[in-house]
Coordinates of C-alpha atoms in Angstrom, one line a residue:
Chain A
M1 CA 26.1 42.6 79.8
D2 CA 23.7 43.4 77.0
T3 CA 22.6 40.3 75.1
K4 CA 22.2 41.0 71.4
G5 CA 22.2 37.4 70.4
Q6 CA 19.8 34.9 71.7
E7 CA 21.3 32.4 74.1
Q8 CA 20.3 28.8 73.6
V9 CA 21.1 25.6 75.3
V10 CA 22.6 23.4 72.7
A11 CA 22.8 19.7 72.9
A12 CA 26.3 18.4 72.2
G13 CA 25.4 15.3 70.2
G14 CA 27.6 12.8 68.6
G15 CA 27.2 10.0 66.2
G16 CA 24.9 10.7 63.3
A17 CA 23.3 14.0 64.5
E18 CA 24.0 17.1 62.5
P19 CA 26.9 18.8 64.2
D20 CA 26.3 22.0 66.1
L21 CA 28.3 24.9 64.6
T22 CA 27.2 27.6 67.1
V23 CA 29.8 29.3 69.2
H24 CA 29.5 32.0 71.9
L25 CA 31.6 35.1 72.3
G26 CA 30.4 35.9 75.8
P27 CA 26.7 36.2 75.5
V28 CA 26.8 36.8 71.8
R29 CA 25.8 33.7 69.9
L30 CA 27.2 33.1 66.4
A31 CA 25.5 30.5 64.2
N32 CA 28.9 29.3 63.0
P33 CA 32.5 30.2 64.0
V34 CA 33.5 32.1 60.8
L35 CA 33.7 35.9 60.9
T36 CA 35.0 38.3 58.3
A37 CA 38.2 40.1 59.2
S38 CA 38.3 43.8 59.5
G39 CA 39.5 45.7 56.5
T40 CA 38.8 43.0 54.0
C41 CA 35.1 43.1 53.6
G42 CA 34.3 46.8 53.8
Y43 CA 30.9 47.3 55.3
A44 CA 29.4 44.2 53.6
F45 CA 27.7 45.8 50.6
E46 CA 30.3 44.9 47.9
L47 CA 30.7 41.4 49.3
G48 CA 27.0 40.9 48.9
Y49 CA 27.5 40.3 45.2
F50 CA 29.7 37.4 45.8
A51 CA 28.5 35.8 49.0
D52 CA 25.2 35.3 50.9
L53 CA 25.7 37.7 53.7
S54 CA 23.0 36.0 55.9
R55 CA 25.1 32.9 56.2
L56 CA 28.1 34.5 57.9
G57 CA 28.8 33.6 61.5
G58 CA 29.7 37.2 62.2
F59 CA 30.8 40.4 60.4
V60 CA 33.6 42.6 61.5
T61 CA 33.6 46.0 59.7
K62 CA 36.4 47.9 58.2
S63 CA 37.9 50.2 60.9
I64 CA 35.9 53.4 61.6
T65 CA 37.6 56.5 62.8
L66 CA 36.0 59.6 64.1
E67 CA 36.7 61.7 61.0
E68 CA 36.5 60.5 57.4
R69 CA 40.0 59.4 56.3
A70 CA 41.1 59.4 52.6
G71 CA 43.9 56.9 53.2
H72 CA 47.5 56.7 52.1
P73 CA 48.8 57.7 48.7
P74 CA 49.2 54.8 46.2
Q75 CA 50.6 52.2 46.0
R76 CA 48.6 50.7 48.8
T77 CA 49.1 47.0 48.3
V78 CA 51.6 44.7 46.9
E79 CA 51.4 40.9 46.4
T80 CA 54.1 38.9 48.2
A81 CA 54.9 35.2 48.3
A82 CA 51.6 33.6 49.3
G83 CA 50.6 36.9 50.9
M84 CA 50.3 40.6 50.5
L85 CA 51.4 43.9 52.2
N86 CA 48.9 46.6 52.7
S87 CA 49.2 50.2 53.6
I88 CA 45.7 51.4 53.1
G89 CA 46.0 54.1 55.8
L90 CA 42.6 53.3 57.4
A91 CA 40.7 54.9 54.6
N92 CA 37.1 55.0 55.8
V93 CA 33.9 57.0 55.7
G94 CA 34.2 58.2 59.3
L95 CA 31.7 57.8 62.1
E96 CA 28.8 60.0 60.8
R97 CA 28.7 58.5 57.3
F98 CA 29.0 55.0 58.8
C99 CA 26.0 55.5 61.0
A100 CA 23.9 57.1 58.2
E101 CA 25.0 55.1 55.2
K102 CA 26.5 51.7 56.2
A103 CA 24.5 50.7 59.3
P104 CA 21.2 49.9 57.5
L105 CA 22.6 47.1 55.4
L106 CA 24.4 45.7 58.4
E107 CA 21.1 45.5 60.2
R108 CA 19.4 43.7 57.3
M109 CA 22.0 41.0 57.4
G110 CA 20.7 39.5 60.6
V111 CA 24.1 38.5 61.6
P112 CA 26.1 39.7 64.7
V113 CA 28.1 42.8 63.6
F114 CA 31.2 44.0 65.3
V115 CA 32.4 47.4 64.5
N116 CA 36.2 47.7 64.4
V117 CA 37.2 51.0 65.9
A118 CA 40.5 52.9 65.3
G119 CA 41.7 56.2 66.5
R120 CA 44.6 58.6 66.9
T121 CA 43.9 59.4 70.5
L122 CA 42.1 57.6 73.3
E123 CA 39.3 60.1 73.1
D124 CA 38.7 59.2 69.5
Y125 CA 38.2 55.6 70.3
V126 CA 35.8 56.5 73.1
A127 CA 33.8 58.9 71.0
V128 CA 33.3 56.3 68.2
S129 CA 32.6 53.4 70.4
R130 CA 30.0 55.3 72.4
R131 CA 28.0 56.0 69.2
V132 CA 28.2 52.7 67.4
V133 CA 27.2 50.6 70.4
D134 CA 23.8 52.1 70.2
L135 CA 23.2 51.0 66.6
P136 CA 20.7 48.1 66.5
A137 CA 23.0 46.0 64.3
V138 CA 26.0 46.2 66.5
A139 CA 26.7 43.2 68.8
G140 CA 30.1 44.5 70.0
V141 CA 33.1 46.6 69.3
E142 CA 36.6 45.4 68.2
L143 CA 39.4 47.8 69.1
N144 CA 42.1 48.1 66.6
V145 CA 45.0 48.9 68.8
S146 CA 47.6 48.8 66.0
C147 CA 47.2 52.5 65.6
P148 CA 49.9 55.1 66.4
N149 CA 49.0 57.0 69.5
V150 CA 49.7 60.5 68.3
K151 CA 49.7 62.0 71.8
E152 CA 52.5 59.6 72.8
G153 CA 54.9 60.1 69.9
G154 CA 53.2 57.7 67.6
I155 CA 53.9 54.4 69.4
Q156 CA 51.1 52.0 68.7
F157 CA 48.6 51.5 71.5
G158 CA 49.0 47.8 71.2
V159 CA 52.7 47.7 71.6
D160 CA 52.7 49.0 75.2
P161 CA 50.6 47.0 77.6
A162 CA 50.0 50.0 79.8
A163 CA 48.7 52.0 76.9
T164 CA 46.5 49.1 75.8
A165 CA 45.1 48.9 79.3
R166 CA 44.4 52.7 79.4
L167 CA 42.6 52.5 76.1
V168 CA 40.6 49.4 76.9
G169 CA 39.7 50.8 80.3
A170 CA 38.5 54.1 78.8
V171 CA 36.2 52.4 76.3
R172 CA 35.0 49.9 78.9
A173 CA 34.1 52.8 81.2
A174 CA 32.2 54.6 78.4
C175 CA 30.4 51.4 77.2
P176 CA 29.8 49.3 80.3
R177 CA 27.5 46.7 78.7
T178 CA 29.1 46.1 75.3
L179 CA 31.0 43.1 74.2
L180 CA 34.6 44.4 73.8
I181 CA 37.0 42.6 71.5
V182 CA 40.6 43.7 71.4
K183 CA 42.6 42.8 68.2
L184 CA 46.2 42.2 69.2
T185 CA 49.2 43.2 67.1
P186 CA 51.8 40.4 66.7
S187 CA 54.6 43.0 66.3
V188 CA 55.4 42.8 70.1
T189 CA 57.8 40.9 72.2
D190 CA 55.3 39.4 74.5
I191 CA 51.8 39.1 73.1
T192 CA 50.5 37.4 76.2
A193 CA 51.3 40.5 78.2
A194 CA 49.2 42.5 75.8
A195 CA 46.4 40.0 76.1
R196 CA 46.5 40.0 79.9
A197 CA 46.5 43.9 79.9
A198 CA 43.5 44.0 77.6
V199 CA 41.4 41.6 79.5
E200 CA 42.3 42.9 82.9
A201 CA 41.2 46.4 81.7
G202 CA 37.8 45.0 80.6
A203 CA 38.1 43.2 77.2
N204 CA 35.8 40.2 76.9
V205 CA 37.3 38.7 73.8
L206 CA 40.7 38.7 72.1
S207 CA 41.2 38.6 68.4
L208 CA 44.6 37.7 67.1
V209 CA 46.5 38.4 65.0
N210 CA 46.6 41.6 63.1
T211 CA 49.1 42.0 60.3
F212 CA 52.9 41.7 60.7
T213 CA 54.9 44.9 59.8
G214 CA 56.7 44.4 56.5
M215 CA 58.3 46.2 53.6
A216 CA 58.9 45.8 49.9
I217 CA 61.4 47.7 47.9
D218 CA 61.3 48.6 44.2
I219 CA 64.9 47.9 43.2
E220 CA 64.8 49.9 40.0
R221 CA 63.5 53.1 41.6
R222 CA 65.3 52.3 44.9
R223 CA 62.2 53.3 46.8
P224 CA 59.6 51.5 49.0
V225 CA 56.9 50.0 46.8
L226 CA 54.1 51.3 49.1
G227 CA 53.2 54.9 49.4
G228 CA 53.1 54.4 53.2
R229 CA 56.6 52.9 53.0
T230 CA 55.9 50.0 55.3
G231 CA 52.8 47.8 55.4
G232 CA 51.0 44.9 57.1
L233 CA 51.7 41.4 55.9
S234 CA 48.7 39.0 55.7
G235 CA 47.7 35.9 53.8
P236 CA 48.8 32.2 53.9
A237 CA 52.4 33.2 54.5
I238 CA 51.6 34.3 58.1
K239 CA 49.4 31.4 59.1
P240 CA 52.1 29.4 60.9
L241 CA 53.0 32.5 62.9
A242 CA 49.4 33.3 63.7
V243 CA 48.6 29.7 64.8
Y244 CA 51.6 29.7 67.1
L245 CA 50.6 33.0 68.7
V246 CA 47.0 31.8 69.2
Q247 CA 48.2 28.7 70.8
R248 CA 50.6 30.7 73.0
V249 CA 48.0 33.2 74.2
Y250 CA 45.5 30.4 74.8
S251 CA 47.8 28.2 76.8
E252 CA 49.5 31.0 78.7
F253 CA 46.5 33.1 79.6
A254 CA 43.1 32.8 77.8
R255 CA 42.2 29.3 78.7
A256 CA 42.6 29.9 82.4
A257 CA 41.0 33.3 82.2
G258 CA 38.0 31.9 80.2
T259 CA 38.5 34.6 77.5
P260 CA 37.4 33.5 74.0
I261 CA 39.8 34.0 71.2
I262 CA 39.0 34.8 67.6
G263 CA 41.9 33.4 65.6
L264 CA 43.0 34.8 62.3
G265 CA 45.9 35.1 60.0
G266 CA 46.1 33.5 56.6
I267 CA 43.1 31.2 56.7
I268 CA 42.0 30.2 53.1
C269 CA 40.3 26.9 53.7
A270 CA 38.4 24.9 56.4
A271 CA 41.6 22.9 57.3
D272 CA 43.3 26.2 58.2
A273 CA 40.3 27.3 60.3
V274 CA 40.4 24.0 62.2
E275 CA 44.1 24.5 63.0
F276 CA 43.2 27.8 64.7
L277 CA 40.3 26.2 66.7
L278 CA 42.5 23.3 67.9
A279 CA 45.2 25.9 68.9
G280 CA 42.7 27.6 71.2
A281 CA 40.4 29.8 69.1
T282 CA 36.6 29.8 69.7
A283 CA 35.9 31.4 66.4
V284 CA 38.0 32.4 63.4
G285 CA 38.4 35.4 61.1
V286 CA 38.9 35.2 57.4
G287 CA 40.2 38.2 55.6
T288 CA 42.8 38.3 52.9
A289 CA 41.4 35.1 51.4
V290 CA 38.1 36.9 50.7
L291 CA 39.9 39.3 48.4
S292 CA 40.6 36.7 45.8
D293 CA 38.0 34.0 46.8
P294 CA 34.8 35.6 48.2
A295 CA 33.1 32.2 48.0
C296 CA 35.6 30.8 50.6
L297 CA 33.5 32.0 53.5
A298 CA 30.7 29.6 52.6
T299 CA 33.2 26.8 51.7
I300 CA 35.1 27.2 55.0
I301 CA 31.8 26.9 57.0
E302 CA 30.8 23.8 55.1
G303 CA 34.3 22.3 55.4
I304 CA 34.2 22.7 59.2
R305 CA 30.9 21.0 59.3
Q306 CA 32.3 18.1 57.2
Y307 CA 35.3 17.8 59.5
L308 CA 33.0 17.4 62.5
V309 CA 30.9 14.8 60.7
R310 CA 34.0 12.9 59.6
H311 CA 35.4 12.9 63.1
K312 CA 32.0 12.2 64.7
I313 CA 32.2 15.4 66.8
G314 CA 28.9 16.8 67.9
A315 CA 29.8 20.5 68.3
V316 CA 32.5 22.8 66.9
R317 CA 33.1 24.2 70.4
Q318 CA 34.6 20.9 71.3
L319 CA 37.5 21.6 69.0
T320 CA 38.7 24.7 70.9
G321 CA 42.0 24.0 72.5
A322 CA 41.8 20.3 71.7
L323 CA 45.4 20.3 70.5
Q324 CA 47.3 17.6 72.2
Chain B
M1 CA 22.6 24.2 59.8
A2 CA 25.4 26.5 59.0
G3 CA 24.6 30.2 58.7
G4 CA 21.2 31.9 58.3
K5 CA 18.0 30.6 56.9
R6 CA 17.8 30.2 53.1
D7 CA 14.7 32.3 52.5
N8 CA 16.5 35.2 54.2
A9 CA 19.5 35.0 51.8
I10 CA 21.1 38.3 51.1
R11 CA 22.9 38.2 47.8
F12 CA 22.9 40.9 45.2
S13 CA 22.7 40.4 41.5
G14 CA 24.3 42.2 38.6
K15 CA 27.8 40.8 39.0
G16 CA 29.2 37.7 40.6
E17 CA 31.6 34.8 40.5
F18 CA 31.5 32.6 37.4
V19 CA 33.3 29.5 36.3
G20 CA 33.6 29.2 32.5
T21 CA 35.3 26.9 30.0
I22 CA 38.1 28.0 27.7
V23 CA 37.1 27.7 24.1
R24 CA 40.1 29.5 22.6
Q25 CA 43.6 30.3 23.9
E26 CA 45.9 31.8 21.3
D27 CA 49.3 33.4 21.3
F28 CA 49.3 36.3 18.8
G29 CA 52.9 37.3 19.2
G30 CA 55.0 39.3 21.6
D31 CA 53.9 37.5 24.7
Q32 CA 50.3 38.5 23.9
Q33 CA 47.4 36.1 24.3
V34 CA 43.7 36.0 23.5
L35 CA 41.5 33.9 25.8
V36 CA 37.9 33.2 25.0
V37 CA 35.7 31.8 27.7
E38 CA 32.3 30.4 27.5
L39 CA 29.9 30.6 30.5
R40 CA 26.6 28.9 30.9
G41 CA 23.7 29.7 33.1
E42 CA 21.3 32.6 33.9
G43 CA 23.6 34.4 36.2
A44 CA 26.4 34.8 33.6
E45 CA 24.1 36.9 31.5
C46 CA 25.3 40.0 33.3
L47 CA 28.8 39.4 31.7
G48 CA 27.1 39.4 28.3
K49 CA 25.7 42.8 29.1
A50 CA 29.0 44.3 30.2
K51 CA 30.0 47.7 29.1
A52 CA 33.3 48.6 27.4
G53 CA 35.7 49.6 30.1
Q54 CA 34.5 47.0 32.6
F55 CA 36.8 44.2 33.6
V56 CA 36.9 40.8 35.2
Q57 CA 39.1 39.6 38.0
V58 CA 40.6 36.3 36.9
A59 CA 41.9 33.7 39.4
C60 CA 45.3 32.5 38.4
R61 CA 45.6 29.5 40.7
E62 CA 43.6 26.7 42.2
L63 CA 41.5 28.5 44.8
G64 CA 41.1 27.2 48.4
D65 CA 44.2 25.1 48.6
P66 CA 47.1 26.4 50.7
R67 CA 49.5 24.4 48.5
T68 CA 48.5 26.5 45.5
A69 CA 48.4 29.9 47.3
M70 CA 50.5 31.6 44.7
P71 CA 50.0 33.9 43.0
L72 CA 47.6 34.9 45.8
L73 CA 45.6 37.6 44.0
R74 CA 43.4 37.6 40.9
R75 CA 44.5 39.5 37.8
P76 CA 42.3 42.2 36.4
L77 CA 41.7 41.9 32.7
S78 CA 39.5 44.2 30.6
L79 CA 36.7 42.7 28.4
A80 CA 37.7 42.9 24.7
A81 CA 34.4 41.4 23.5
V82 CA 31.3 40.0 25.0
C83 CA 28.3 38.3 23.4
R84 CA 25.3 36.1 24.2
Q85 CA 24.5 33.0 22.2
G86 CA 21.3 31.5 23.4
E87 CA 22.0 30.5 27.0
R88 CA 25.8 30.8 26.6
T89 CA 27.8 34.0 27.3
I90 CA 31.1 34.3 25.6
V91 CA 33.8 36.7 26.8
E92 CA 37.1 37.6 25.1
L93 CA 40.1 38.7 27.1
M94 CA 43.4 39.9 25.6
Y95 CA 46.4 40.0 27.8
R96 CA 50.2 40.1 27.9
V97 CA 52.2 37.5 29.9
V98 CA 54.1 39.6 32.3
G99 CA 54.3 37.6 35.6
P100 CA 53.4 34.4 37.4
G101 CA 49.6 35.1 37.2
T102 CA 49.4 35.7 33.5
R103 CA 51.9 32.9 32.9
W104 CA 49.7 30.5 34.7
L105 CA 46.7 31.7 32.7
G106 CA 48.6 31.4 29.5
H107 CA 49.2 27.7 30.2
R108 CA 45.5 26.9 30.5
R109 CA 44.3 24.8 27.7
V110 CA 41.0 24.7 25.7
G111 CA 38.5 22.8 27.8
E112 CA 39.9 23.8 31.2
S113 CA 38.1 26.1 33.6
V114 CA 38.6 29.7 34.4
N115 CA 37.1 31.5 37.5
L116 CA 36.0 35.1 36.9
L117 CA 34.5 37.8 39.1
G118 CA 32.6 40.4 37.1
P119 CA 31.6 42.5 35.4
L120 CA 33.4 45.0 37.5
G121 CA 33.7 48.8 37.5
Q122 CA 32.0 51.5 35.5
G123 CA 32.4 51.5 31.8
F124 CA 32.6 54.2 29.1
T125 CA 29.5 56.2 28.5
F126 CA 28.3 57.8 25.2
E127 CA 25.4 60.1 24.9
Q128 CA 26.7 62.5 22.2
P129 CA 24.9 63.1 18.9
K130 CA 25.4 60.3 16.4
E131 CA 27.1 62.7 14.0
A132 CA 29.9 63.4 16.4
Q133 CA 33.2 61.7 16.0
A134 CA 34.3 59.2 18.6
V135 CA 38.1 59.0 18.8
L136 CA 39.4 55.9 20.6
V137 CA 43.0 56.3 21.8
G138 CA 44.8 53.2 22.9
G139 CA 48.3 52.0 23.7
G140 CA 49.6 48.6 24.7
V141 CA 47.1 46.4 26.6
G142 CA 44.8 49.5 26.8
L143 CA 43.5 48.6 23.3
P144 CA 41.2 45.6 24.2
P145 CA 38.6 47.6 26.1
L146 CA 38.5 50.1 23.2
Y147 CA 37.7 47.2 20.8
L148 CA 34.6 46.5 22.8
L149 CA 33.9 50.2 22.9
A150 CA 34.1 50.4 19.1
T151 CA 31.7 47.5 18.8
Q152 CA 29.2 49.0 21.3
L153 CA 29.4 52.4 19.6
S154 CA 28.7 50.8 16.3
Q155 CA 25.7 48.9 17.8
A156 CA 24.4 52.1 19.2
G157 CA 24.4 53.7 15.7
Y158 CA 27.7 55.7 15.8
R159 CA 29.2 55.6 12.4
N160 CA 32.1 58.1 12.8
V161 CA 34.5 56.2 14.9
V162 CA 38.3 56.4 14.6
G163 CA 40.8 54.3 16.5
F164 CA 44.4 55.3 17.4
A165 CA 46.7 52.4 18.3
G166 CA 50.1 52.9 19.9
A167 CA 52.9 50.4 20.4
R168 CA 56.6 50.5 21.1
T169 CA 57.4 48.7 17.8
R170 CA 55.4 47.4 14.8
E171 CA 55.4 43.9 16.3
G172 CA 54.0 45.1 19.6
F173 CA 50.4 46.0 18.8
C174 CA 47.9 44.4 21.1
G175 CA 45.8 43.3 18.1
R176 CA 46.1 41.9 14.6
V177 CA 47.6 44.4 12.1
D178 CA 47.5 43.6 8.4
W179 CA 50.5 45.6 7.1
N180 CA 49.7 44.5 3.6
L181 CA 46.7 46.8 3.7
Y182 CA 48.6 49.7 5.1
D183 CA 49.4 52.8 3.1
A184 CA 52.5 54.3 4.7
A185 CA 52.0 57.5 2.7
R186 CA 48.9 58.3 4.7
V187 CA 49.9 57.8 8.3
L188 CA 47.3 60.2 9.7
A189 CA 44.4 58.7 7.7
P190 CA 42.3 56.1 9.5
Q191 CA 42.8 52.8 7.6
P192 CA 41.1 49.4 8.1
V193 CA 44.3 47.7 9.1
L194 CA 43.7 46.7 12.7
E195 CA 41.3 43.8 12.7
Q196 CA 39.7 44.3 16.1
F197 CA 38.8 47.9 15.2
A198 CA 37.9 47.1 11.6
R199 CA 35.4 44.4 12.6
A200 CA 33.5 47.2 14.4
G201 CA 33.6 49.5 11.4
A202 CA 36.4 51.8 12.7
G203 CA 39.5 52.7 10.8
T204 CA 42.8 52.9 12.7
I205 CA 45.8 55.3 12.8
L206 CA 48.9 53.4 13.9
A207 CA 51.8 54.9 15.9
T208 CA 55.0 53.3 17.0
D209 CA 57.5 54.8 19.5
D210 CA 60.4 53.7 17.4
G211 CA 58.9 54.7 14.1
S212 CA 59.1 51.2 12.7
G213 CA 55.5 51.4 11.5
G214 CA 52.8 54.0 11.2
F215 CA 53.3 57.5 12.7
A216 CA 56.7 57.8 14.2
G217 CA 56.1 58.9 17.8
F218 CA 53.7 58.6 20.7
V219 CA 50.1 58.1 19.9
A220 CA 49.1 61.3 21.7
A221 CA 51.4 63.2 19.3
A222 CA 49.7 61.5 16.4
L223 CA 46.3 62.5 17.8
D224 CA 47.4 66.1 18.2
R225 CA 48.4 66.3 14.5
Y226 CA 45.2 64.5 13.4
L227 CA 43.0 66.9 15.4
D228 CA 44.8 69.9 13.8
E229 CA 44.0 68.5 10.4
Q230 CA 40.3 67.8 11.4
A231 CA 39.8 71.4 12.5
G232 CA 36.3 72.5 11.4
G233 CA 35.1 68.9 11.3
P234 CA 32.5 67.2 13.6
A235 CA 32.7 67.5 17.4
V236 CA 35.2 65.0 18.8
W237 CA 34.7 62.9 21.9
L238 CA 37.8 61.2 23.2
Y239 CA 38.1 57.8 24.9
A240 CA 41.5 56.7 26.1
C241 CA 43.0 53.6 27.6
G242 CA 46.7 52.7 27.9
P243 CA 49.9 53.5 29.7
Y244 CA 49.8 56.2 32.3
G245 CA 52.0 58.6 30.3
M246 CA 49.7 58.2 27.3
L247 CA 46.6 58.9 29.3
K248 CA 48.2 61.9 30.9
A249 CA 49.2 63.3 27.5
T250 CA 45.8 62.7 26.1
A251 CA 44.1 64.3 29.1
A252 CA 46.3 67.4 28.6
L253 CA 45.5 67.6 24.9
A254 CA 41.8 67.3 25.7
Q255 CA 42.0 70.0 28.3
R256 CA 43.9 72.3 25.8
R257 CA 41.4 71.7 23.0
Q258 CA 38.4 71.6 25.3
L259 CA 37.3 68.2 24.2
P260 CA 35.3 65.8 26.3
C261 CA 37.6 62.9 27.3
Q262 CA 37.1 59.7 29.3
V263 CA 40.1 57.7 30.5
C264 CA 40.2 54.1 31.6
L265 CA 42.8 53.8 34.3
E266 CA 44.8 50.9 35.8
A267 CA 45.9 50.7 39.4
Q268 CA 47.4 48.0 41.6
M269 CA 44.4 46.0 42.8
A270 CA 43.9 43.3 45.4
C271 CA 40.2 42.5 45.5
G272 CA 39.0 44.5 42.4
F273 CA 35.4 44.7 43.8
G274 CA 35.6 47.5 46.2
V275 CA 36.3 46.1 49.7
C276 CA 40.0 46.5 50.2
Q277 CA 40.6 50.2 49.2
S278 CA 43.9 49.4 47.4
C279 CA 43.3 50.9 44.0
A280 CA 42.9 54.5 44.9
V281 CA 43.7 57.4 42.5
P282 CA 43.9 61.0 43.4
V283 CA 41.0 63.1 42.1
R284 CA 40.0 66.8 42.3
T285 CA 37.3 67.8 44.8
A286 CA 34.9 70.7 44.8
Q287 CA 37.4 72.6 47.0
E288 CA 40.3 74.2 45.1
G289 CA 43.6 72.6 45.8
Q290 CA 42.1 69.7 47.8
R291 CA 42.5 66.1 46.8
D292 CA 40.5 63.0 47.5
Y293 CA 40.8 59.4 46.3
R294 CA 38.5 57.3 44.2
L295 CA 38.7 53.6 43.6
V296 CA 39.6 52.4 40.1
C297 CA 37.7 49.2 40.6
T298 CA 34.4 50.8 41.7
H299 CA 34.2 54.5 40.7
G300 CA 36.3 53.7 37.7
P301 CA 38.1 52.4 35.8
V302 CA 36.6 55.0 33.5
F303 CA 36.9 58.6 34.7
A304 CA 36.4 62.0 33.2
A305 CA 40.0 63.0 32.3
G306 CA 39.6 66.3 34.1
M307 CA 38.7 64.7 37.4
I308 CA 42.1 63.0 37.8
I309 CA 45.0 64.7 39.5
W310 CA 47.8 63.6 37.2
D311 CA 51.4 63.2 38.5

C-alpha cells in the first residue's frame, strides 16, 4: 500500500491535553476527521473564497468521468423540506481537463485528496482511476457506484453486489497500491451486502451514504420539477436515515472487518458529525451544508474539538463506534 | 491543532462571506421590500466595488443549527446599490416576498444581522463610446441591478442613459414611481418618474401589461416602438434584466436590429458560487447546432444575448 500521508504514532492523552483530531483511513493520515463530500465542493477552487482549504481533513472531488459531461438539462436542483434534490447529471470537465486544469490547486492544498470516479462502463472507471492515482495530490480514489451500468441495461453498479464486486475488483487490479474507497448507495435492500461485496473485492474504506432517490412534481405544469425527472435527496432531512445505515454497516460488518467508514448524509454542525462517529464512522463527509454555509467546515472541526475537551476525551478516534 | 498550519492558509480574496447589520428594511408596496445592510471591515470592501449585475447569496435562516434547517438554501438577490463610506460598506437589496426565505428576510428588523456571500457572478460591461445611448430594459425584480448599472454608467461618464421599466400593473413597479410627474401623453418619452433611475440621471419609459399606466403592453414592445422612433440617432447598447419572456423578446429584438445586448439571467441556484453546477443555462458553442451549458452564478448572470439558446 502506497503511503501518501505520513504515519505518526499519536499519544491518546486525556485530561487537560489538547485533543488529538487525527484519524487514519488505512495508511492515509487526516489531520482531522472532516472531509468534503463529492459533488458539493467542485475541485476546491471556488470554495477557496469562503474557506481556508489548508484546514480541511480531506477533500473529495466532484466525480470525474472519462469524457467531459455537460450534465442534465435544467432544472437541476430543487429545495425540499430541510434538504434538496439534485439531478446534476455528473457535469464535469472529464479526465484530461481534470489532470491539466484542476490537479495543480489540489496539490497546493497540502491536504489528502480523493478523486471521486464515475463511469458508464467498468472500463471507464478503470481508465480514469489508473490515470488519477499517479497525480501527486491524490491519496486515493472514491468509486461512485451510483451510476447506471449502460452495458447491463442501466442498473446501478451499486445496487447489485455482484456488479459492485466486479467493478471494485477491476479497479483494484488496475491500481494495486491505491487507497480505494467505495461510496455506497442507500437505495438498496441490504446495504451490508453491498459493503461486504465491495470490501471483499478490494475496497479499503466505505463511504456512506450517497443520496436517496427522490422526486418533486410541479403541480401546475404536471411535470417533474427536475430536468432529469428524478434526483438525489440530501441535507438534514436524510441525517437520521444515514446515521442508521452507518450504524448498521458498522455493527454488521465493518467493525469486525476493520474497514474504516466515512459517514455522511445531512451533517450541518459538529453535533451531527459526532453522531456519525459514535455510530461507527472513522471520518465524516460534509456536502450539502457547504452550499449554504461554506464556513461550516471550519466550525464543525472546531466543534468536534470542543466536544472532546468537554468530555475529556483525548483522541477523536475513541469516538468511533462508541455508541452504547 | 485542527487542520493545516496557519501560515500555509489557502484562502482567496475578492469575494467572501460577510455578516452585516440591517440599517433599513422598508416595505414599498406589493410585497416588495428594500433592505440596506451595513458591513464593516477591510474584507467587505469587495462588496463596495461590486459591478452591476453581480449578486449576493443571502442566508434566510440561522446557520449551523439543525433545528433551523429551513429554508436550507440561500436566496440570490441582485445588488441595487453599493457604496463605501469610510471603512463602512453599504449595500442595498430590493426583493419581493415570494416564499419562506424572502418572508424570513422580510421579518428581520433594523439592527439585526444578515449573512451574505458575495459579490458573485460577472456583471455588466460597458466600453462603448460615451456618445452612445445605453438603454436599460427591466421588468419585475429585474430592475434593481439596472439601477446600479445606471449609477455606474453615470459615474463612468455616460450621459445618454434611458431606462425601460415593465410591470404587470401600475402598482407593481419594483421601484418608486411618482405618477404626479408623469405625462401620459408622452408614453414613449423618457421621463424622470422612476426614482431609482432618476437619481442616476436616467429618464424612464414605463410599461404595464394591463395598460393601467404608461405604455400599454410588454416592455419589449415599448422598446421596439421607441427604437423605431430613434432611427438615425446614436448607436444603442441594450442591457436587460427581468422575466425570461422579456429577456427572450429583447434578445430577439436585438438580433433583428443588430444591436449589442447583454442579458442578466436568473436560474435555480443552490450554492450560487460555482460548486454545485445547478444553475446551468444552455449556450451556443462554436459548433453549429451544438449546445453546452454555462453557470449563471459564475459565467453569468450577465451574458451576451446571442450566446443563449432561448426556449
